[in-house]
PDB file of C-alpha atoms and ligand atoms in Angstrom:
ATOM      1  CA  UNK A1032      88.650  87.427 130.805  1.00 86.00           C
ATOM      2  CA  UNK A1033      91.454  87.725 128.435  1.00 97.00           C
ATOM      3  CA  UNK A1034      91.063  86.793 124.705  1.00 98.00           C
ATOM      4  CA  UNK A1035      92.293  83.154 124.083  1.00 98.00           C
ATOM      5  CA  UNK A1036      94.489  81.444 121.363  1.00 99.00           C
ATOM      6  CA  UNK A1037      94.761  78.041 121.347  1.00 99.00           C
ATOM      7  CA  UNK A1038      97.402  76.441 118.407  1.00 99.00           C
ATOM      8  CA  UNK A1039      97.278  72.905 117.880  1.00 99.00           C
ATOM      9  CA  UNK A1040     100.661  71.839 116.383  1.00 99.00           C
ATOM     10  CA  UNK A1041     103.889  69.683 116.353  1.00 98.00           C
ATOM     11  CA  UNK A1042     105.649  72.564 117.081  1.00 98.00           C
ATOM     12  CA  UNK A1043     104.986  74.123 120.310  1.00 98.00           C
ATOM     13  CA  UNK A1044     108.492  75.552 120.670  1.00 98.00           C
ATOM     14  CA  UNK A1045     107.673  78.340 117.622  1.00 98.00           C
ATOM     15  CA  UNK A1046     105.118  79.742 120.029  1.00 99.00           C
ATOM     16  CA  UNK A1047     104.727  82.670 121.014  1.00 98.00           C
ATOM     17  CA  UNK A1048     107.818  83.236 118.611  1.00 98.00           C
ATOM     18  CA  UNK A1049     107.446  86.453 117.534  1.00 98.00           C
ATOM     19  CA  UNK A1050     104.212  87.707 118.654  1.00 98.00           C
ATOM     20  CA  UNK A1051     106.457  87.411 122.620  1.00 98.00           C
ATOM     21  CA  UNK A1052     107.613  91.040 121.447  1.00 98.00           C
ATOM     22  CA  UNK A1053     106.688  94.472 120.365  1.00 97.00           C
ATOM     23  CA  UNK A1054     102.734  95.341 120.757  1.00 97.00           C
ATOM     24  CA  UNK A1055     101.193  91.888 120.869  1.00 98.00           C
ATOM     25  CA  UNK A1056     104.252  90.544 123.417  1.00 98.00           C
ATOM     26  CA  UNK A1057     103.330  93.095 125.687  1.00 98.00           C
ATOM     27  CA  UNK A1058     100.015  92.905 125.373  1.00 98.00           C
ATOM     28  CA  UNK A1059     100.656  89.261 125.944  1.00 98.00           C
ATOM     29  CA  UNK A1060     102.847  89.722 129.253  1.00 98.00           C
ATOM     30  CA  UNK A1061      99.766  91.840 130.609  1.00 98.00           C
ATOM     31  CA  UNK A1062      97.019  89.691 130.376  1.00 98.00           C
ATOM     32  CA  UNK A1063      95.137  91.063 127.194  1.00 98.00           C
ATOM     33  CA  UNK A1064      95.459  87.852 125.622  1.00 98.00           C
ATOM     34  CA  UNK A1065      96.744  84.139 126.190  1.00 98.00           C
ATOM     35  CA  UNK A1066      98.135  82.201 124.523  1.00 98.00           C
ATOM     36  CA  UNK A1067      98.346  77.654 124.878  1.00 98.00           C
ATOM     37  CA  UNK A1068      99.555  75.273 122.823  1.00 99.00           C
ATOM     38  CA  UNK A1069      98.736  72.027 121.991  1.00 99.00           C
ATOM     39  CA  UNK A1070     101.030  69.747 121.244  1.00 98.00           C
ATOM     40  CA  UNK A1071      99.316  67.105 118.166  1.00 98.00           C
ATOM     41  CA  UNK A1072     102.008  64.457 119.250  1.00 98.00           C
ATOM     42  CA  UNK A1073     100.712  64.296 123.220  1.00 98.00           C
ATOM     43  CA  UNK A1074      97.953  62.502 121.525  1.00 98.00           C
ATOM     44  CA  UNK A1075      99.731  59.918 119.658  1.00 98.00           C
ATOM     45  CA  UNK A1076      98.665  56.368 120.800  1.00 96.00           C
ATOM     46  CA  UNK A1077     101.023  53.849 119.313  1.00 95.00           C
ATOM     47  CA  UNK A1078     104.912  53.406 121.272  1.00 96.00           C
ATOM     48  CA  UNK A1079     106.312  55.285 118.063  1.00 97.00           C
ATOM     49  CA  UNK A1080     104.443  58.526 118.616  1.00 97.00           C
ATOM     50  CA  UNK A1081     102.874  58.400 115.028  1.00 98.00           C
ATOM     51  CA  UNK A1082     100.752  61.399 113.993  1.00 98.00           C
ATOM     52  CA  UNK A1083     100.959  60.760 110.784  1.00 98.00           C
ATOM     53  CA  UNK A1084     100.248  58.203 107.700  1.00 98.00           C
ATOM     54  CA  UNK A1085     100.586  57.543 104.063  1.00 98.00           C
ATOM     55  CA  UNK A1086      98.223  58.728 101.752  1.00 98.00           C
ATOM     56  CA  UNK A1087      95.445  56.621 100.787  1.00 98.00           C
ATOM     57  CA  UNK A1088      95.189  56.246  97.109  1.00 98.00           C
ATOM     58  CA  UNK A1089      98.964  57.197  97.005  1.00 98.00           C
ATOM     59  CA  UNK A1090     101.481  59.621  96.632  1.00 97.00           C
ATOM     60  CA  UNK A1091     103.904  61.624  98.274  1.00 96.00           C
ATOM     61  CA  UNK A1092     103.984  62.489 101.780  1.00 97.00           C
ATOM     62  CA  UNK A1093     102.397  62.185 104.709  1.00 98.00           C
ATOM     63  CA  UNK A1094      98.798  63.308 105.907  1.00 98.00           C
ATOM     64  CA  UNK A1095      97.917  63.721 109.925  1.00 98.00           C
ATOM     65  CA  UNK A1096      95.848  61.242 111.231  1.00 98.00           C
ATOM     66  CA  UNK A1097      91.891  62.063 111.848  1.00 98.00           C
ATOM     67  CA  UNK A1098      92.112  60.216 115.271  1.00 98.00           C
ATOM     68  CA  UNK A1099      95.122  61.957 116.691  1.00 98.00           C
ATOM     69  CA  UNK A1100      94.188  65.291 115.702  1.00 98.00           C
ATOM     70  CA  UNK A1101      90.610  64.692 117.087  1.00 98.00           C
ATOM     71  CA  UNK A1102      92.064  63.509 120.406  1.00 98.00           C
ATOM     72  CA  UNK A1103      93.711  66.948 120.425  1.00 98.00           C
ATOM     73  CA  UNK A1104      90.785  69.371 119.293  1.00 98.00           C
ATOM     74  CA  UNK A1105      89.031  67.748 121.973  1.00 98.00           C
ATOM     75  CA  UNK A1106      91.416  68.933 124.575  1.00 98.00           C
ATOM     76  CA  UNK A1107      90.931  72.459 122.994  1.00 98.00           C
ATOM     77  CA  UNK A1108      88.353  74.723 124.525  1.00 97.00           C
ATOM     78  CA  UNK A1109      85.050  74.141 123.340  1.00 98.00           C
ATOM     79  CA  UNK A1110      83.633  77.684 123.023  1.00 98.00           C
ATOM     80  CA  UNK A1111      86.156  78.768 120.908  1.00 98.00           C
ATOM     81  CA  UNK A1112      85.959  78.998 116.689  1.00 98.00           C
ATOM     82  CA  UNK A1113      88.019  76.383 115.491  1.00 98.00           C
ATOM     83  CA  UNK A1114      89.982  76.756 112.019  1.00 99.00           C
ATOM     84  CA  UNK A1115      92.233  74.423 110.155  1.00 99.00           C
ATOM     85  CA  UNK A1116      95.214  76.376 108.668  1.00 99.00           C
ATOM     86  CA  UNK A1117      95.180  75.410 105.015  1.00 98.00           C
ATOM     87  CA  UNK A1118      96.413  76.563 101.697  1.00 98.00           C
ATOM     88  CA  UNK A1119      92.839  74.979 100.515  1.00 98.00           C
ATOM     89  CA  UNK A1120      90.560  77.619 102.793  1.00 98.00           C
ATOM     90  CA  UNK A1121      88.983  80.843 102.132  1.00 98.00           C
ATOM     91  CA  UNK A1122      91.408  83.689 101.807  1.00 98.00           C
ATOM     92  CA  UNK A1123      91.947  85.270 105.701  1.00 98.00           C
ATOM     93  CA  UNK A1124      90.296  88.777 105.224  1.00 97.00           C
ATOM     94  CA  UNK A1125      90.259  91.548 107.235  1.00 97.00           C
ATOM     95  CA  UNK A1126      86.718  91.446 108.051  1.00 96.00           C
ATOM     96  CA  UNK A1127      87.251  88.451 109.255  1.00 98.00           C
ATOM     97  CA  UNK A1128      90.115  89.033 111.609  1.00 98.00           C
ATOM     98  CA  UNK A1129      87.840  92.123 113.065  1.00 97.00           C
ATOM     99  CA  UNK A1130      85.001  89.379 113.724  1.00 98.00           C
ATOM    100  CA  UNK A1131      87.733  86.876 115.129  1.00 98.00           C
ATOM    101  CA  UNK A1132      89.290  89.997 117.519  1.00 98.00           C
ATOM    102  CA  UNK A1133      85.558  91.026 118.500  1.00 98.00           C
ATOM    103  CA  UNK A1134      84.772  87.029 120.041  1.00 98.00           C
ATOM    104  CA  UNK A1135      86.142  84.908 122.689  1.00 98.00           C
ATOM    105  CA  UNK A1136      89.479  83.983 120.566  1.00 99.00           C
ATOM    106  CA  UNK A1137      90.146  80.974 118.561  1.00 99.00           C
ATOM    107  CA  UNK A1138      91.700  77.399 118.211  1.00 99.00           C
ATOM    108  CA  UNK A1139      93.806  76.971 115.490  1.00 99.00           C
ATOM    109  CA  UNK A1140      94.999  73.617 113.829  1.00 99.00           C
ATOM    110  CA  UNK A1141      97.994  73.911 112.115  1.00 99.00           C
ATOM    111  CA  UNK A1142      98.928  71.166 109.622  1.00 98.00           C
ATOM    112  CA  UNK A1143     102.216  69.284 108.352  1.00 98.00           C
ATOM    113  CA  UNK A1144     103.250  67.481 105.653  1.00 97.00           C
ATOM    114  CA  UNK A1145     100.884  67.364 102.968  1.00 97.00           C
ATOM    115  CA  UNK A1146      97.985  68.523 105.571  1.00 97.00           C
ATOM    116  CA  UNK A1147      94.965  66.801 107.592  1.00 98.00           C
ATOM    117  CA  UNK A1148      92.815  63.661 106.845  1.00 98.00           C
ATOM    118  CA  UNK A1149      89.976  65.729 105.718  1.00 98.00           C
ATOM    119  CA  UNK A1150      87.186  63.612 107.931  1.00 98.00           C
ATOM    120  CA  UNK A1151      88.402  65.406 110.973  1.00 98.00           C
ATOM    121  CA  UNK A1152      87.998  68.446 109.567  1.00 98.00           C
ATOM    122  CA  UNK A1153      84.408  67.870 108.618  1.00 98.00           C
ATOM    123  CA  UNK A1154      83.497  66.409 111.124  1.00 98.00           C
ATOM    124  CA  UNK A1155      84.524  68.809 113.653  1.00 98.00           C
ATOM    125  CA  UNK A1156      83.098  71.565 110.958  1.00 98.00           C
ATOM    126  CA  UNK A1157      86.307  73.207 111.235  1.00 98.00           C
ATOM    127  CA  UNK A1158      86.502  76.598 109.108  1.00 99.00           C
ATOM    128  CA  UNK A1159      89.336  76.311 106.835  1.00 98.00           C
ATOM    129  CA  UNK A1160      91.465  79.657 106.391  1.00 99.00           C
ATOM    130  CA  UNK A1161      94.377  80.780 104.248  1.00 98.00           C
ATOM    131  CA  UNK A1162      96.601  83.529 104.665  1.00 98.00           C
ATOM    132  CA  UNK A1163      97.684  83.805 100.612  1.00 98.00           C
ATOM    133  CA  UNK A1164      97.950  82.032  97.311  1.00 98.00           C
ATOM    134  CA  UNK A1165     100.881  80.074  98.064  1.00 98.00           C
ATOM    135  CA  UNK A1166     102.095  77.171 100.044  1.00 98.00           C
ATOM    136  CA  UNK A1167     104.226  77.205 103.451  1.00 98.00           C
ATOM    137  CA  UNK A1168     105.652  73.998 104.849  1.00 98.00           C
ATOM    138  CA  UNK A1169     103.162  74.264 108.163  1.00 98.00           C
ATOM    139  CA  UNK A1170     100.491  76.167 109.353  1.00 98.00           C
ATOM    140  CA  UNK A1171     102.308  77.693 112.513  1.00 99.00           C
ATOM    141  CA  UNK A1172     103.553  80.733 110.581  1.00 98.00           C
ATOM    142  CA  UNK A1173      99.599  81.318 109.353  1.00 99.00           C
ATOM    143  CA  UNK A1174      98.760  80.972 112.885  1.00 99.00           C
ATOM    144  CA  UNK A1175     101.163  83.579 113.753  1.00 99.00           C
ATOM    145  CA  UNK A1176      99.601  85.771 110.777  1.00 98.00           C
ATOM    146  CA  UNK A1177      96.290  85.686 111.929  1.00 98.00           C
ATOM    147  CA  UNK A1178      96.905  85.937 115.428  1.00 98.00           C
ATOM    148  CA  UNK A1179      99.169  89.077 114.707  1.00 98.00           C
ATOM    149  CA  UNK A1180      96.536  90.602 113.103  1.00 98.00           C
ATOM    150  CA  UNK A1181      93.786  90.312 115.876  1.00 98.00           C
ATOM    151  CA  UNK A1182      95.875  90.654 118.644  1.00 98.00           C
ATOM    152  CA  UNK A1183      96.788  94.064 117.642  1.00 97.00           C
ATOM    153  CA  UNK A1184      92.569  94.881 117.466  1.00 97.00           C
ATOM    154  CA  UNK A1185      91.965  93.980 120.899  1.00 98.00           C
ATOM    155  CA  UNK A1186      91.585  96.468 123.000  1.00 96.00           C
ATOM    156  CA  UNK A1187      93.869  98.391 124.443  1.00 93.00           C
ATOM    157  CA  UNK A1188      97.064  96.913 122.390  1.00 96.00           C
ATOM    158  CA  UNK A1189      97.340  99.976 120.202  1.00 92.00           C
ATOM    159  CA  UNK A1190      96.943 102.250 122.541  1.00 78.00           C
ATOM    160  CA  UNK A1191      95.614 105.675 121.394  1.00 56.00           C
ATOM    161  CA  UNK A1192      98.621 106.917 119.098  1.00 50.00           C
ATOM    162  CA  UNK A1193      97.461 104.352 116.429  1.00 58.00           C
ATOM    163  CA  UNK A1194      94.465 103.353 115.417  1.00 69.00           C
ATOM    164  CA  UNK A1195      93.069 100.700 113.266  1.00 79.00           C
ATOM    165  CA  UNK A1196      90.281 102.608 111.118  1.00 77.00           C
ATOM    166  CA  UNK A1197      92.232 103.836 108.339  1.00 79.00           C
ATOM    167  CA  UNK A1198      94.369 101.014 107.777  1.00 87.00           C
ATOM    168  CA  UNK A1199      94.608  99.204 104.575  1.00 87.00           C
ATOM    169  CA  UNK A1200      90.849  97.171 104.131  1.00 91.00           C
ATOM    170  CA  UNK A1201      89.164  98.657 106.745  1.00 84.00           C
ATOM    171  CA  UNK A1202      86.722 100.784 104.639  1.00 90.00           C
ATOM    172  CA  UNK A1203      87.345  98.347 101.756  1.00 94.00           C
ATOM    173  CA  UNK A1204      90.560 100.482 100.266  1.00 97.00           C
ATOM    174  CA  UNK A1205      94.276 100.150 100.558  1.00 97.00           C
ATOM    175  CA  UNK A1206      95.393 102.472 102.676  1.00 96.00           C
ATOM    176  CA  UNK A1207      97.297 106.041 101.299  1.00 97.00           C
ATOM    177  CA  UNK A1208     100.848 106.937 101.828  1.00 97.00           C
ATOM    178  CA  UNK A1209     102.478 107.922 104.441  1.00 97.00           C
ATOM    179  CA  UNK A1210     105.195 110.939 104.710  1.00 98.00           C
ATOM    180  CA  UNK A1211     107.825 112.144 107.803  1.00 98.00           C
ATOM    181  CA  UNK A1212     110.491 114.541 108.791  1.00 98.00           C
ATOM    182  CA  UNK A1213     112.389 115.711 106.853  1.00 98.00           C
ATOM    183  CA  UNK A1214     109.838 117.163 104.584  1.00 98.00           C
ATOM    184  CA  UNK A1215     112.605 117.195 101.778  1.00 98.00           C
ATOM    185  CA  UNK A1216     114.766 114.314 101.604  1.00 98.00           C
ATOM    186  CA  UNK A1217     116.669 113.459  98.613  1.00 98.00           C
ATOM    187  CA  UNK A1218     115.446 115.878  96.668  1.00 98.00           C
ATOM    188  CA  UNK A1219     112.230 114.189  96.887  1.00 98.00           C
ATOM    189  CA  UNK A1220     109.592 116.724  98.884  1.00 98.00           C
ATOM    190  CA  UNK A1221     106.452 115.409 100.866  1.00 98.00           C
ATOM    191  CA  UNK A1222     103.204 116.196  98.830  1.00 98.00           C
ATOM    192  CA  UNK A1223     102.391 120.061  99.887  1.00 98.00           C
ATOM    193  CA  UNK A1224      98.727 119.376 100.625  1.00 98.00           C
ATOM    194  CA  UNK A1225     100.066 117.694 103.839  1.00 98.00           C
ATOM    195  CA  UNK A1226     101.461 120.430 105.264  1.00 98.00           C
ATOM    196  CA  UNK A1227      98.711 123.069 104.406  1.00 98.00           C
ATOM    197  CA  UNK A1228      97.728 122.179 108.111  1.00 98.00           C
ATOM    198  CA  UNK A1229      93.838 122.585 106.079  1.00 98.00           C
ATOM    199  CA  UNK A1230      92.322 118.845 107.785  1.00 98.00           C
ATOM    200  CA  UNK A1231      89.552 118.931 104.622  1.00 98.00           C
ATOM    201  CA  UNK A1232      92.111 119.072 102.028  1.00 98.00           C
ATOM    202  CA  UNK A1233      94.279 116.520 103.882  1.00 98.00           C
ATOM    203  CA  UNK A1234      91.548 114.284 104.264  1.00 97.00           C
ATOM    204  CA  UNK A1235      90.058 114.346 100.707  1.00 98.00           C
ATOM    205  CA  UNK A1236      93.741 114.301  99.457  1.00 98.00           C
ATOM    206  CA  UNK A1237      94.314 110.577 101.714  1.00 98.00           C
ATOM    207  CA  UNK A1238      90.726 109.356 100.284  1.00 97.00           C
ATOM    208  CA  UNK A1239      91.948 109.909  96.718  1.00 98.00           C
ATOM    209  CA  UNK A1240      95.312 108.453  96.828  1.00 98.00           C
ATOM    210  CA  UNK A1241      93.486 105.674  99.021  1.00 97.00           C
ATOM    211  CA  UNK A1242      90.749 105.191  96.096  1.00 97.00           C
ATOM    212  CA  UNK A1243      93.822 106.009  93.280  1.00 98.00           C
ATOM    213  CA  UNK A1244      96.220 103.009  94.742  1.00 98.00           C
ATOM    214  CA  UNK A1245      93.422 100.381  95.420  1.00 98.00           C
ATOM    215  CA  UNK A1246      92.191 101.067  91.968  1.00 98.00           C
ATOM    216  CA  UNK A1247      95.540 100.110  89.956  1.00 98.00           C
ATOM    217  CA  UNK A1248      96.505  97.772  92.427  1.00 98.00           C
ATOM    218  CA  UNK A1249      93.710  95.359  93.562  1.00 98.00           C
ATOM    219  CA  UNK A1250      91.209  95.665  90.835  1.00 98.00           C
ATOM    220  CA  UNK A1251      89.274  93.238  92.897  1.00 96.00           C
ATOM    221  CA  UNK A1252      89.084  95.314  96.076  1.00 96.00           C
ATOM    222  CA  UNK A1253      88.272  98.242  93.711  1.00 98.00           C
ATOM    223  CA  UNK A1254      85.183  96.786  92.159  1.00 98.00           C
ATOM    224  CA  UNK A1255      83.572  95.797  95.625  1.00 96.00           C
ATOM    225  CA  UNK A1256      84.002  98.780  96.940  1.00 96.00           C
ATOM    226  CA  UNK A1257      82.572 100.518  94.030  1.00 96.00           C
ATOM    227  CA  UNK A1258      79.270  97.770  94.333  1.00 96.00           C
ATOM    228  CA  UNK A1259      78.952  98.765  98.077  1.00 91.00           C
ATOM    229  CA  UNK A1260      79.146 102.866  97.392  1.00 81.00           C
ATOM    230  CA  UNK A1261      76.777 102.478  94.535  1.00 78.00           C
ATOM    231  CA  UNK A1262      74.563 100.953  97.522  1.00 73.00           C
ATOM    232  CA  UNK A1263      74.939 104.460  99.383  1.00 69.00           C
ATOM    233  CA  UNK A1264      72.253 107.140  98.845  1.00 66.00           C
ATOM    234  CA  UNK A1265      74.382 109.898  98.349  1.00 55.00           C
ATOM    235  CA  UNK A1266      78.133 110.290  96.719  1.00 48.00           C
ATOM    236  CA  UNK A1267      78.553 112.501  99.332  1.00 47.00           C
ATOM    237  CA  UNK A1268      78.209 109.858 102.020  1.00 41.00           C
ATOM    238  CA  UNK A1269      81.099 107.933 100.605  1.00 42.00           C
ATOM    239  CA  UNK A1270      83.886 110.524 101.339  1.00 41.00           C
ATOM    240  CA  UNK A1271      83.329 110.546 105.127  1.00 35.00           C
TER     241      UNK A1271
HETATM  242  C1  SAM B 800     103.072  71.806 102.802  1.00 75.36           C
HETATM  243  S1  SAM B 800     101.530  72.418 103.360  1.00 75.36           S
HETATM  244  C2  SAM B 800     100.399  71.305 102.583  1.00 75.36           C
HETATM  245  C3  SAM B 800      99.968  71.775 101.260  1.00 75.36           C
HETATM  246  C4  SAM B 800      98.907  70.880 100.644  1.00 75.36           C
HETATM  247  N1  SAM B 800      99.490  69.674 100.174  1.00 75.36           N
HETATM  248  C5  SAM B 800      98.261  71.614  99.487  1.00 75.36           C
HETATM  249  O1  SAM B 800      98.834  71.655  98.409  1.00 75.36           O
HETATM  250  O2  SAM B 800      97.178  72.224  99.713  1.00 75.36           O
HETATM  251  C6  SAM B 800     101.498  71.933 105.040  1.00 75.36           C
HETATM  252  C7  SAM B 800     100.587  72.748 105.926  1.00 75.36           C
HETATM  253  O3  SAM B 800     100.984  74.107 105.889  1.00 75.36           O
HETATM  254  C8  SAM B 800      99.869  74.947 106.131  1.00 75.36           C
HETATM  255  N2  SAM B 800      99.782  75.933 105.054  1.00 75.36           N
HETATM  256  C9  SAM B 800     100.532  75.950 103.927  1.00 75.36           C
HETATM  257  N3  SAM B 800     100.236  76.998 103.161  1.00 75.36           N
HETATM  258  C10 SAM B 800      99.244  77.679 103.801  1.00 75.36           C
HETATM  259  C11 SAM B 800      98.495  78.845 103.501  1.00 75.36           C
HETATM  260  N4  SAM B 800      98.686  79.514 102.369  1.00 75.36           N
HETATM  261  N5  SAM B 800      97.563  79.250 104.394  1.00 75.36           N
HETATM  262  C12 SAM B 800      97.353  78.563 105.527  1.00 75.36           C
HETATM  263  N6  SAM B 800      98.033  77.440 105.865  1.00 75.36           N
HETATM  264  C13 SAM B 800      98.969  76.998 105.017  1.00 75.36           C
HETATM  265  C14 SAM B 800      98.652  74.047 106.226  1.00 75.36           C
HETATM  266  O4  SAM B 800      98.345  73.849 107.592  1.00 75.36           O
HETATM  267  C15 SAM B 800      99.123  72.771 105.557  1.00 75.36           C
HETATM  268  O5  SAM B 800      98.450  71.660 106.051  1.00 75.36           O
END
């Protein structure tokens, strides 16, 4: 069976968007995964269509109502992990993506306005996800994030030119450069060691830049990767 994405939203018409081309459209057109959408406003109940109300306690904008959004989880299907898109949730990590890509699929709520009436998100225990420290004006372009970024793990969708082990956070590092014809261009020349054609000088010369590059650039990445190699017996276990 294929992997399934399900996006709740009042916005069907921006899926699949961009994910109908390239690796994840094709992938897409043959089966690998499929992809429905919910529309939120189906489940409106009043003659106006309302999804959405003022905030209690005041302010501006408008929240989406726990009973509408409910009424459209439930026509979501129930095996699937179910996460609300918000700015509020824990940061979307690769790991996570990999654990996402390895199940069933997922059901993603995207909100609006100033977001969802929190009770429906608790008490449908809905995981709550972000895809970065800032603030979009609807969770449909997160949804296309994350699903963009599992899609392309599922099997098959690379294909066996590319592979997903070295990228960037896979082994806890940023990934290291990357260098094509024509080795000299601009006056600027590729780094020699890469065409030495010697694969253990290559490969210890991608782990340093790798370590070099998450080190002055995400401090944050560097020290957790440090905490899990200190857990390994041997230094010499962390180069392979
Ligand atoms: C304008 S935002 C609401 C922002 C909310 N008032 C806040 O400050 O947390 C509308 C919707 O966009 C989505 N969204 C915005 N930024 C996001 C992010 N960084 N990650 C995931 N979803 C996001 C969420 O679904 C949110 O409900």
């Amino acid at each position: 069976m294929s992997w399934r994405a399900v996006v709740l939203t009042l916005f069907p018409d921006m899926f699949p968007g961009p994910l109908a081309l390239s690796l994840a459209g094709r992938a897409l057109a043959d089966g690998v995964w499929a992809l429905r959408t919910i529309d939120i406003r189906d489940f409106a109940t009043d003659r106006h269509r309302s999804v959405d109300d003022v905030p209690f306690g005041g302010g501006a904008g408008m929240v989406l109502r726990p009973d509408v959004v409910d009424a459209a989880l439930a026509a979501a299907d129930p095996d699937l992990p179910a996460i609300c898109l918000t700015p509020r949730g824990a940061p979307l990590t690769q790991a996570r993506v990999r654990d996402l890509a390895a199940g069933p699929g997922v059901a993603l709520l995207c909100g609006r306005y100033e977001g969802v009436d929190q009770r429906v998100i608790e008490a449908r225990g809905l995981e709550q996800v972000s895809v970065g420290d800032y603030v979009l004006s609807g969770g449909e372009p997160a949804a296309l994030v994350l699903l963009d970024a599992a899609v392309r793990l599922l099997p098959g969708v690379m294909g066996a030119a590319a592979s997903a082990e070295d990228d960037s956070f896979s082994a806890g590092l940023l990934e290291y450069p990357h260098y094509t014809r024509p080795a000299e261009w601009q006056g600027r020349a590729v780094p020699p060691v890469l065409l030495s054609g010697n694969h253990a000088a290559i490969a210890a010369w991608r782990q340093e830049e790798a370590e070099r590059i998450t080190r002055e650039r995400r401090p944050d990445l560097w020290a957790a990767y440090r905490a899990g190699a200190d857990r390994l017996p041997a230094p010499a276990a962390r180069r392979n």
